[in-house]
Structures are given as C-alpha cells and as structure tokens.
Coordinates of C-alpha atoms in Angstrom, one line a residue:
M100 CA 16.5 -15.0 -19.9
K101 CA 16.3 -11.6 -21.1
S102 CA 19.1 -10.2 -23.1
D103 CA 20.0 -7.7 -20.2
G104 CA 20.3 -11.1 -18.2
A105 CA 17.2 -10.7 -16.1
Y106 CA 14.1 -13.2 -15.6
D107 CA 10.8 -11.4 -16.7
S108 CA 8.3 -11.2 -13.4
T109 CA 5.5 -9.1 -13.7
R110 CA 4.5 -10.3 -10.0
M111 CA 6.5 -12.2 -7.8
T112 CA 5.4 -13.6 -4.2
P113 CA 8.5 -13.7 -2.1
R114 CA 7.5 -16.4 -0.2
C115 CA 6.5 -18.3 -2.9
F116 CA 9.7 -18.0 -4.9
T117 CA 13.1 -20.4 -4.3
L118 CA 16.2 -19.6 -5.7
L119 CA 17.6 -23.1 -7.3
L120 CA 21.1 -21.2 -6.8
A121 CA 22.9 -20.5 -4.1
L122 CA 22.6 -16.8 -2.9
A123 CA 25.6 -15.1 -1.5
V124 CA 25.4 -12.9 1.4
N125 CA 25.1 -9.0 0.6
A126 CA 28.0 -7.8 -1.4
A127 CA 30.3 -5.0 -0.2
V128 CA 29.7 -1.7 -1.8
G129 CA 33.7 -1.3 -2.7
V130 CA 33.5 -4.1 -5.1
P131 CA 36.1 -3.7 -8.0
L132 CA 34.8 -2.5 -11.3
R133 CA 35.4 -5.8 -13.1
A134 CA 35.6 -8.2 -10.6
E135 CA 35.4 -12.0 -11.7
P136 CA 34.0 -13.9 -9.0
V137 CA 36.0 -16.6 -7.3
A138 CA 35.9 -20.2 -8.5
G139 CA 33.4 -22.0 -6.7
G140 CA 32.5 -18.7 -5.0
P141 CA 28.2 -17.6 -4.2
M142 CA 26.7 -16.2 -7.2
K143 CA 25.2 -12.6 -6.9
H144 CA 21.6 -12.5 -6.9
V145 CA 20.6 -9.1 -8.5
V146 CA 16.8 -7.6 -8.3
I147 CA 16.6 -5.1 -11.2
V148 CA 13.9 -2.0 -10.4
P149 CA 12.8 0.0 -13.6
V150 CA 12.7 3.9 -13.1
R151 CA 11.1 4.9 -16.2
E152 CA 9.0 8.2 -17.2
E153 CA 8.1 10.8 -14.5
I154 CA 8.7 10.0 -10.9
A155 CA 5.6 9.4 -9.6
S156 CA 3.5 7.1 -7.2
P157 CA 3.7 3.9 -9.3
A158 CA 7.7 4.4 -9.8
L159 CA 7.8 4.6 -6.1
Y160 CA 5.4 1.6 -5.6
I161 CA 7.3 -0.6 -7.5
L162 CA 10.6 0.5 -5.9
R163 CA 9.1 -0.4 -2.7
R164 CA 7.7 -3.5 -3.9
G165 CA 11.3 -4.7 -5.4
L166 CA 13.1 -3.8 -2.3
K167 CA 10.9 -5.5 0.2
E168 CA 11.4 -8.1 -1.8
A169 CA 15.0 -8.2 -2.2
I170 CA 15.2 -8.2 1.6
E171 CA 13.2 -11.2 2.2
E172 CA 14.8 -13.1 -0.5
K173 CA 18.2 -12.2 0.8
A174 CA 19.5 -10.3 -2.4
D175 CA 22.6 -9.0 -2.6
V176 CA 21.9 -6.2 -4.9
V177 CA 19.3 -3.8 -6.6
V178 CA 20.0 -1.8 -9.6
L179 CA 17.9 0.6 -11.2
D180 CA 17.1 0.5 -14.3
M181 CA 16.5 4.6 -15.2
K182 CA 15.1 6.4 -17.7
T183 CA 13.2 9.4 -16.2
P184 CA 12.9 13.2 -17.1
G185 CA 12.3 13.8 -13.4
G186 CA 8.9 14.3 -11.6
A187 CA 7.4 15.0 -8.0
L188 CA 9.7 16.0 -5.3
D189 CA 8.1 14.3 -2.4
V190 CA 7.5 10.9 -4.1
T191 CA 11.7 11.6 -4.8
F192 CA 12.4 11.8 -1.1
D193 CA 10.4 8.8 -0.5
M194 CA 12.0 7.0 -2.7
M195 CA 15.4 8.0 -1.5
E196 CA 14.4 6.8 2.1
A197 CA 13.2 3.5 0.3
L198 CA 16.6 3.1 -0.8
A199 CA 18.0 3.7 2.4
K200 CA 16.5 0.8 4.2
F201 CA 18.0 -1.8 1.4
P202 CA 21.1 -3.1 3.4
G203 CA 22.9 -4.7 0.5
Q204 CA 24.3 -3.0 -2.4
T205 CA 22.6 -0.5 -4.7
I206 CA 23.2 0.6 -8.2
T207 CA 21.7 3.2 -10.6
F208 CA 22.1 2.6 -14.4
V209 CA 21.4 5.7 -16.2
N210 CA 19.2 4.4 -19.2
N211 CA 19.7 6.7 -20.7
E212 CA 18.6 9.7 -18.7
A213 CA 18.5 10.9 -15.0
M214 CA 17.6 14.2 -14.9
S215 CA 16.1 16.3 -12.2
A216 CA 14.8 13.9 -9.5
G217 CA 16.4 11.0 -11.3
A218 CA 19.4 12.8 -10.3
F219 CA 18.8 12.8 -6.1
I220 CA 17.6 8.9 -6.5
S221 CA 20.8 8.2 -8.2
A222 CA 22.7 9.7 -6.1
T223 CA 21.0 7.7 -3.0
T224 CA 22.8 4.3 -4.6
G225 CA 26.0 3.3 -4.0
E226 CA 27.5 3.5 -7.6
I227 CA 26.0 5.3 -10.8
W228 CA 26.6 4.1 -14.4
F229 CA 25.8 5.3 -17.8
S230 CA 25.2 4.2 -21.2
P231 CA 26.9 5.4 -23.5
D232 CA 24.5 8.1 -24.6
G233 CA 23.3 8.5 -20.5
I234 CA 22.9 12.1 -19.4
I235 CA 22.3 13.4 -15.7
G236 CA 21.7 16.7 -14.0
A237 CA 19.5 19.6 -14.2
A238 CA 18.0 19.1 -10.8
A239 CA 16.7 22.6 -10.2
P240 CA 13.8 22.4 -8.1
V241 CA 10.5 23.5 -10.0
T242 CA 6.5 23.2 -9.6
A243 CA 4.3 20.8 -10.5
S244 CA 3.7 22.5 -13.8
G245 CA 7.3 22.9 -14.6
Q246 CA 7.6 26.7 -13.4
D247 CA 10.3 28.0 -11.4
V248 CA 9.4 27.9 -7.9
D249 CA 9.1 31.4 -5.7
A250 CA 13.1 32.8 -5.1
T251 CA 12.5 32.7 -1.4
M252 CA 11.1 29.3 -1.6
K253 CA 13.7 28.4 -3.8
L254 CA 16.4 29.2 -1.7
K255 CA 15.1 27.7 1.2
V256 CA 14.5 24.2 -0.8
T257 CA 17.6 24.3 -2.6
S258 CA 19.7 25.0 0.8
Y259 CA 17.8 21.9 2.1
L260 CA 18.3 19.8 -0.9
K261 CA 22.0 20.7 -0.8
A262 CA 22.3 19.8 2.7
R263 CA 20.7 16.4 2.2
M264 CA 22.9 15.4 -0.7
R265 CA 26.1 16.3 0.9
A266 CA 24.9 14.1 3.9
I267 CA 23.8 10.9 1.5
S268 CA 27.2 11.7 -0.9
E269 CA 29.7 11.5 2.0
G270 CA 32.9 9.0 1.3
K271 CA 31.8 8.8 -2.9
G272 CA 34.4 11.3 -4.1
H273 CA 33.0 14.7 -5.8
R274 CA 29.1 13.3 -6.0
G275 CA 28.1 16.2 -3.2
A276 CA 29.2 18.9 -4.9
V277 CA 28.4 17.6 -8.2
I278 CA 24.7 17.2 -7.1
S279 CA 25.0 20.6 -5.5
A280 CA 26.1 22.4 -8.8
M281 CA 23.1 20.5 -10.8
L282 CA 20.7 22.1 -8.6
D283 CA 22.0 25.7 -7.4
S284 CA 23.0 27.8 -10.5
E285 CA 24.6 30.0 -8.5
Y286 CA 27.0 27.1 -7.2
E287 CA 30.5 27.1 -8.7
L288 CA 32.0 23.5 -8.8
K289 CA 35.7 23.9 -8.8
I290 CA 37.9 20.8 -7.6
G291 CA 41.3 22.2 -7.4
D292 CA 42.5 24.4 -9.9
V293 CA 39.9 23.4 -12.7
V294 CA 36.5 25.2 -12.7
V295 CA 33.8 22.4 -13.9
K296 CA 30.9 24.6 -13.5
P297 CA 31.1 28.4 -13.3
K298 CA 28.1 29.9 -11.7
G299 CA 25.0 31.3 -13.6
E300 CA 24.1 27.7 -15.0
L301 CA 22.8 24.3 -14.0
L302 CA 25.6 21.4 -14.4
S303 CA 24.4 18.2 -16.7
L304 CA 26.9 15.5 -17.4
T305 CA 27.0 13.1 -20.4
A306 CA 28.7 9.8 -19.5
A307 CA 32.1 10.9 -20.8
E308 CA 31.8 13.6 -18.5
A309 CA 30.7 11.8 -15.3
L310 CA 33.8 9.9 -15.7
K311 CA 36.3 11.8 -16.3
T312 CA 38.9 12.3 -13.2
Y313 CA 39.6 15.6 -11.0
G314 CA 41.6 16.3 -7.7
S315 CA 44.5 14.5 -6.2
P316 CA 43.9 11.5 -6.0
A317 CA 42.1 11.4 -9.4
L318 CA 38.8 10.3 -8.9
P319 CA 35.7 10.2 -11.4
L320 CA 33.2 12.8 -11.2
L321 CA 30.5 10.8 -10.5
G322 CA 30.2 7.8 -12.6
A323 CA 31.3 4.2 -12.0
G324 CA 31.8 2.7 -15.4
V325 CA 30.2 2.7 -18.8
A326 CA 27.9 -0.3 -20.1
K327 CA 25.8 -0.5 -23.2
S328 CA 23.3 -2.6 -21.5
L329 CA 22.5 -4.0 -18.1
D330 CA 24.2 -7.2 -18.9
E331 CA 27.0 -6.0 -19.7
L332 CA 27.0 -3.8 -16.7
L333 CA 26.5 -6.9 -14.5
A334 CA 29.1 -9.0 -16.3
K335 CA 31.5 -6.1 -15.7
K336 CA 30.8 -6.1 -11.9
F337 CA 30.5 -9.8 -11.3
G338 CA 31.5 -11.9 -14.0
E339 CA 29.5 -13.5 -17.3
N340 CA 28.2 -16.1 -14.9
G341 CA 28.8 -14.7 -11.5
Y342 CA 25.1 -13.5 -11.2
V343 CA 21.6 -14.4 -11.1
A344 CA 18.7 -11.5 -12.0
R345 CA 15.5 -10.8 -11.7
R346 CA 13.5 -8.0 -13.3
L347 CA 10.3 -6.5 -11.6
E348 CA 7.8 -4.7 -14.2
V349 CA 5.1 -1.9 -13.3
T350 CA 2.0 -3.5 -13.6
W351 CA -1.3 -2.4 -13.9
S352 CA -2.3 -2.8 -10.5
E353 CA 0.3 -0.2 -9.2
R354 CA -1.1 2.5 -11.2
L355 CA -4.9 1.5 -10.3
S356 CA -3.4 1.6 -6.7
V357 CA -2.4 5.1 -6.7
V358 CA -6.2 6.2 -7.5
L359 CA -7.4 3.5 -4.8
N360 CA -5.0 4.5 -1.9
R361 CA -6.5 8.2 -2.3
L362 CA -9.9 6.8 -2.2
S363 CA -9.3 4.8 1.2
P364 CA -10.8 6.7 3.4
V365 CA -14.1 6.9 1.6
L366 CA -13.9 2.9 0.7
L367 CA -13.1 2.2 4.7
G368 CA -16.2 4.4 5.3
L369 CA -18.7 2.8 2.7
G370 CA -17.7 -0.8 3.8
L371 CA -18.1 -0.4 7.5
L372 CA -21.2 1.2 7.1
A373 CA -22.2 -1.5 4.8
L374 CA -21.4 -4.5 6.9
F375 CA -23.0 -2.6 10.1
I376 CA -26.2 -2.1 8.1
E377 CA -25.9 -6.4 6.7
F378 CA -25.9 -6.8 10.1
K379 CA -28.4 -5.7 11.2
T380 CA -30.8 -7.0 8.9
P381 CA -32.3 -10.6 8.0
G382 CA -30.2 -12.6 5.9
F383 CA -27.4 -12.2 3.7
G384 CA -27.3 -9.9 0.7
F385 CA -26.2 -6.7 -1.2
F386 CA -24.6 -4.8 1.5
G387 CA -22.6 -7.7 2.9
I388 CA -20.7 -8.0 -0.5
A389 CA -20.7 -4.4 -0.8
G390 CA -19.3 -4.3 2.1
I391 CA -16.3 -7.0 2.0
V392 CA -15.8 -5.8 -1.6
C393 CA -14.8 -2.3 -0.4
L394 CA -12.5 -3.5 2.4
G395 CA -11.0 -6.3 0.2
V396 CA -10.2 -3.3 -2.3
V397 CA -8.3 -1.5 0.5
F398 CA -6.4 -4.3 1.1
L399 CA -5.8 -5.2 -2.4
A400 CA -4.7 -1.4 -3.0
N401 CA -2.0 -1.7 -0.3
Y402 CA -0.6 -4.8 -1.0
A403 CA 0.0 -3.7 -4.9
A404 CA 1.3 -0.4 -3.5
G405 CA 4.0 -2.7 -1.9
M406 CA 2.7 -2.1 1.8
S407 CA 0.7 -4.9 2.9
G408 CA 1.1 -8.5 2.8
H409 CA -1.2 -11.4 3.3
E410 CA -0.9 -11.6 6.8
P411 CA -3.4 -8.4 7.5
A412 CA -5.9 -10.0 5.5
L413 CA -5.9 -13.3 6.9
I414 CA -6.0 -11.2 10.5
F415 CA -9.5 -9.6 8.8
V416 CA -11.0 -12.8 7.7
I417 CA -10.4 -13.8 11.5
G418 CA -12.4 -10.9 12.5
L419 CA -14.9 -11.0 10.3
A420 CA -15.3 -14.9 11.3
L421 CA -15.8 -14.0 14.9
V422 CA -18.2 -11.1 14.4
T423 CA -20.5 -13.4 12.0
L424 CA -20.3 -16.3 14.7
E425 CA -21.8 -13.6 17.0
V426 CA -24.4 -12.4 14.7
F427 CA -25.6 -15.7 13.4
L428 CA -24.8 -18.2 16.0
F429 CA -24.5 -16.8 19.4
P430 CA -26.0 -13.4 19.8
G431 CA -25.6 -11.9 23.0
I432 CA -22.1 -12.6 23.5
A433 CA -20.5 -9.1 22.9
I434 CA -17.1 -10.3 23.6
V435 CA -17.0 -12.5 20.6
A436 CA -18.2 -9.3 18.3
V437 CA -15.9 -7.1 20.2
T438 CA -12.8 -9.1 19.8
G439 CA -13.6 -9.6 16.1
L440 CA -14.2 -5.9 15.3
V441 CA -10.7 -5.0 16.8
L442 CA -9.2 -7.5 14.8
M443 CA -10.8 -6.4 11.8
L444 CA -10.2 -2.4 12.7
G445 CA -6.7 -3.4 13.5
S446 CA -5.8 -5.3 10.0
L447 CA -7.1 -2.7 8.4
V448 CA -4.3 -0.3 10.0
W449 CA -1.6 -3.2 9.6
A450 CA -2.4 -3.2 5.8
M451 CA -2.0 0.7 5.1
A452 CA 1.2 0.8 7.2
D453 CA 4.1 0.7 5.4
L454 CA 6.5 -1.8 7.2
W455 CA 9.8 -3.1 6.4
P456 CA 10.9 -6.7 6.3
G457 CA 13.2 -7.4 9.4
V458 CA 11.9 -4.1 11.3
P459 CA 9.9 -5.0 14.7
L460 CA 6.3 -3.5 15.3
T461 CA 7.6 -1.9 18.3
V462 CA 10.6 0.4 16.0
A463 CA 7.8 0.7 13.4
W464 CA 5.5 2.0 15.8
S465 CA 7.8 4.4 17.5
G466 CA 8.2 5.6 13.9
D467 CA 5.0 7.4 11.6
A468 CA 4.6 4.1 9.6
F469 CA 1.1 4.1 11.5
V470 CA 0.2 7.8 11.5
A471 CA -1.2 7.9 8.4
P472 CA -2.9 4.5 8.7
L473 CA -5.0 5.6 11.7
Q474 CA -5.8 8.7 10.2
N475 CA -7.2 7.1 7.2
L476 CA -9.2 4.7 9.7
G477 CA -10.5 7.7 11.5
L478 CA -11.6 9.7 8.3
G479 CA -13.3 6.3 7.5
L480 CA -15.1 6.0 11.0
L481 CA -16.5 9.5 10.6
L482 CA -17.6 8.9 6.8
S483 CA -19.2 5.8 8.3
L484 CA -21.1 7.8 11.2
G485 CA -21.7 10.9 9.3
L486 CA -23.6 8.4 6.3
G487 CA -25.4 6.6 9.0
L488 CA -26.8 9.5 10.6
A489 CA -27.8 10.9 7.2
L490 CA -29.4 8.0 6.2
A491 CA -31.6 8.3 9.5
K492 CA -32.5 11.5 9.0
F493 CA -33.5 11.6 5.4
L494 CA -34.7 7.9 5.2
P495 CA -36.7 7.2 8.0
R496 CA -39.6 5.7 6.0
G497 CA -37.4 4.4 3.7
W498 CA -37.0 0.2 3.1
I499 CA -33.4 0.5 4.3
W500 CA -34.5 2.1 7.6
D501 CA -37.3 0.1 8.4
R502 CA -35.4 -2.9 8.2
L503 CA -32.5 -1.4 10.4
I504 CA -34.7 -0.4 13.4
L505 CA -37.5 -3.3 13.0
G506 CA -39.8 -0.5 13.9
A507 CA -42.5 -0.8 11.4
A508 CA -45.2 -3.1 11.3
V509 CA -45.9 -5.6 8.3
E510 CA -48.6 -5.4 6.5
G511 CA -49.9 -3.3 9.1
A512 CA -49.3 -5.2 12.6
A513 CA -47.7 -2.9 15.0
Q514 CA -44.4 -4.0 16.3
S515 CA -42.4 -1.3 18.3
S516 CA -42.7 -2.2 22.0
G517 CA -42.0 1.9 22.3
G518 CA -45.1 3.0 21.1
A519 CA -48.7 3.4 22.2
P520 CA -49.7 1.3 25.1
E521 CA -52.4 -0.6 22.8
Q522 CA -49.3 -1.6 20.5
A523 CA -47.3 -3.7 23.9
S524 CA -50.9 -5.1 24.3
V525 CA -51.0 -6.7 20.9
M526 CA -47.4 -7.8 21.3
A527 CA -47.9 -9.3 24.7
S528 CA -50.8 -11.2 23.8
L529 CA -48.7 -13.2 21.0
V530 CA -46.4 -14.8 23.7
G531 CA -46.9 -18.2 23.3
S532 CA -48.6 -18.4 20.2
T533 CA -47.5 -20.4 17.3
G534 CA -46.6 -19.1 13.4
K535 CA -44.0 -20.1 11.0
A536 CA -41.0 -18.2 9.6
M537 CA -41.4 -16.3 6.6
T538 CA -38.0 -15.4 6.1
V539 CA -34.3 -17.0 7.4
L540 CA -33.7 -16.1 11.1
R541 CA -30.0 -15.5 11.4
P542 CA -31.0 -14.0 14.0
S543 CA -33.5 -11.5 12.8
G544 CA -36.1 -12.1 10.1
Q545 CA -40.4 -12.4 9.6
V546 CA -42.4 -14.8 11.1
E547 CA -46.6 -15.3 10.5
I548 CA -48.6 -15.6 13.1
G549 CA -52.5 -15.7 12.8
G550 CA -52.5 -14.2 8.9
R551 CA -50.0 -11.8 9.7
R552 CA -46.4 -11.0 9.4
Y553 CA -44.4 -9.8 12.3
E554 CA -40.5 -9.1 12.9
A555 CA -38.9 -11.7 14.7
Q556 CA -35.5 -12.9 16.3
V557 CA -33.9 -16.0 17.5
L558 CA -31.5 -15.7 20.5
V559 CA -29.8 -18.9 19.7
G560 CA -29.0 -20.3 16.7
G561 CA -30.9 -20.0 13.5
I562 CA -34.1 -20.9 11.7
D563 CA -34.9 -21.3 8.5
A564 CA -37.8 -20.2 6.5
G565 CA -40.9 -22.7 6.5
E566 CA -39.8 -23.8 10.1
A567 CA -42.5 -23.6 12.8
V568 CA -42.0 -21.3 15.5
V569 CA -43.4 -20.4 19.0
V570 CA -43.1 -16.9 20.3
K571 CA -41.1 -16.8 23.9
G572 CA -41.4 -13.1 24.6
R573 CA -41.0 -9.8 22.9
A574 CA -37.9 -7.7 22.8
S575 CA -37.3 -3.9 21.8
F576 CA -38.2 -3.9 18.1
G577 CA -40.3 -7.4 17.5
L578 CA -40.7 -10.8 18.8
I579 CA -38.2 -13.7 20.4
V580 CA -39.3 -16.7 19.1
E581 CA -37.8 -20.8 19.1
R582 CA -38.2 -23.4 16.8
I583 CA -40.6 -25.9 17.7
S584 CA -38.6 -29.2 17.3
P585 CA -40.6 -31.8 15.3

C-alpha cells in the first residue's frame, strides 16, 4: 500500500484480478464531504488514474484503460490525480467523453495544477478537490505551438467550449460560469453583487479561492475540499478504513502504442501482403513470420491503447487456423479459407474499435466506433494491393515473384502450361512418371523427375522432402503429384 492509500499496479488485467474485499454498489455523487462508512457497510472500491504532464494520447490511453477496468470491476469511484499544464484540445474532448461513460462517481484531485485542458477535464468530474497549493484555470484555446488562434476561429471555439461546459456543469453550482471565465477573457464573472472576475483577463484560482463561497445559498466557487494527499482525500470521503484503492501508471506500452496506432494501416498492409506471399510459396518461413508479427503488433498496440481486449486476438487465431487448414491440408475447399479470412479481417476491425464494457455491439455499430477501424482496414488493403502490384511490375524475374507464380523453370525445365505448345507437350509427357520430393509440399514445392526439378503441388495433405512421388497430372503452373505408398 502506498502512502496515498493505493495499490501500485503498472498493468492489471480485470478478468484476472479478484478483490478479496466486498465491493459496494456505485457511490452516489452527493456523498457528504466527511462521510464515514456505516458500521458493517460496504467498502468503496476506488481506481486512481494519473493525469500528468501534457494532455496527449498517452494520457487518453491510460484513462481509457482505467475506466474500462473500473467498469468491469464494478468500481465505485474513479479519481484523477492531476498535474498538467494543459495540452491538445482533441485529446481533451476524447477524455471528457470517456469520463462520461463511467457510471460511478468521478473526482479530480488537483495535485497541484490543472491548467487549460486540465481545467476542462476537471469540470467533467463530479467533484474537484485541491492540494493546499493547487491551482486551476487559464483555459483559453491556443494552437499546438502555444500561440493565440485566429480571432474568428477563437470566437467559434470559445463559444463551443462555453456551451459544452455549461452542459456538463448543469446542477453543479457556479462551475459552468467559472469555467467560462477561465477560457474567455471578455466574460465577466459576477455572482450576486460581487464581480469575481472583470473583463479583460482570464480567471485562475488557488485552492483557497476555489473554496470561497458566493451567492444565496452560499456555494463554493469551484472546489469540494482541500486535502494534502490522495490518502487524506479518500479518508475524508469514505473514512480511514472505508475504501480500497488501486493506482494505474502510464507504462512504456501506452507511449509506444501512440506511434504504432498511427502506423496501423501500414502494418495491416504489410502484414496481409506478407501472409499472402507466404501462403503462395512452399513451406513456412520469413514472410509468414513477418506477417504474423505485423498483425500481432496491431493487436498489441490497440490493447495497450485501452481499446482491444483478448477476444479479437482469439478470433484472429481461429481464422488463421482455418486458412492454414485450407492451405496445408485441404486445398481447394474454398469455404474454409473464406471463413478464416472473414474472421481474421473482422477481428482486426474489432481490435481497433473503441468498445466499452456493457455496451452491445449493435449500439456501438450505430455510432462511430467502427468508422476509424474500417478506414484503417481499407487503407491497409489498398496498401497491400498496391505493394503487390508493384512487386509484380518491378520484380517479375526476382526469386519472390518466381515462387509466387510458379512460372519459371527450375534449372532450365519449362513449367508454364500457358506457354508454347512444346512446353505443354513436355508437361503432359511427365504424367505417370515417378520421382521424389526435393522440398516439403504443403501444398506446393519442388520435385525431381529424371534428374530435373519441377514445381509441383499436392491436392490433399502434404508430402515431406525425400518421399517418392508420382505425377498424376498438370495444373496451370506446375505438376500435380501424389505420394507413392511404400
């Protein structure tokens, strides 16, 4: 247990974590400031999510992961341990939307600053607590480089943000007006006869100023309380022994997933192309491993981003197994490979969709949860197709392309049945001949007949290298052989 009353867990799988203490039902938002737990009553389950440094994708990923785990664990409270100078507005909106999906109580602990975007996120939570030296405010929109935005654009953004803040702050005292005063220098914050902030400046508040009361009835300007630490905050809310808390931390995987998620279409395209090449060439080697690694990275990146669970990976493995059965054991049964391919592509879309516990797929599909994943998959398929066409155009005689089309003779032997009539005659004359497999045929590979090598395939099962074979016919790009039983 840390000094702030939280268990330290850098990565917690909700399905594997079992609380040893009884968990309460969701706490009501209006819990008294210093409420003590009723004797014998339930203990509050608290998840603490750090919101530190600049508001960017890693902060969104850790918040999304924490909220989803809290929902699955039926946690009562999520506390944001906040210390941020602000950050990207689009990420801020995503974090605000994510917080709105948590059904329990949400609290921000300003420890010790919530500036700009941090103020917007704080305003989304049910209560805002402060450390003694905590400050909040100065939330005017600026560009990514920190410069003032164009005057017209600033008016539009400010108007939108004020409306949004009013909507989420309804029924929370002076909060809507206070946040408006933080983002609009021309907004005069006046409560009763008292002008809290005149026009011409942005509002920022210290902990003491945020707790000062105004109006009739007298209500705190913004804060719900002051605490020296998270431990003290939770003790004031739920009693010294009235809660069990778990703290999440931003891991290297969240930071790495920021880059990998941006590369998802590229990874998808390369992975699908590599698997296609592997399935069209004899044996199993570099391309198969590369394809699996690329698609595996897509799954891991989305899992680290708090979007994907374990289920999409399981569906992908099932689809891959079906395609493998088609290629190596039962070639020609198209329904097996098609089913496997559908499962693989579907699992990739599922892995990239931001789905929340308890939300049916039908509801998620009616929204925009699958728009970005489908776009990424489409870009990946186009990239795979483009790279395949480039391979066919610029490497027509390379070893990769020769293995793909099985159209070049090995050691000078003509193979293509679509070539000259004399080539077809050579191929036909080999029917009934015997030889041996020089490579593994699963289903394609190479055989040696009369001292010359030929490309060949087996229709059912596989043939190991060194086994005796007999030619049963010819296909478009090679011979059809069977194993000679001992």
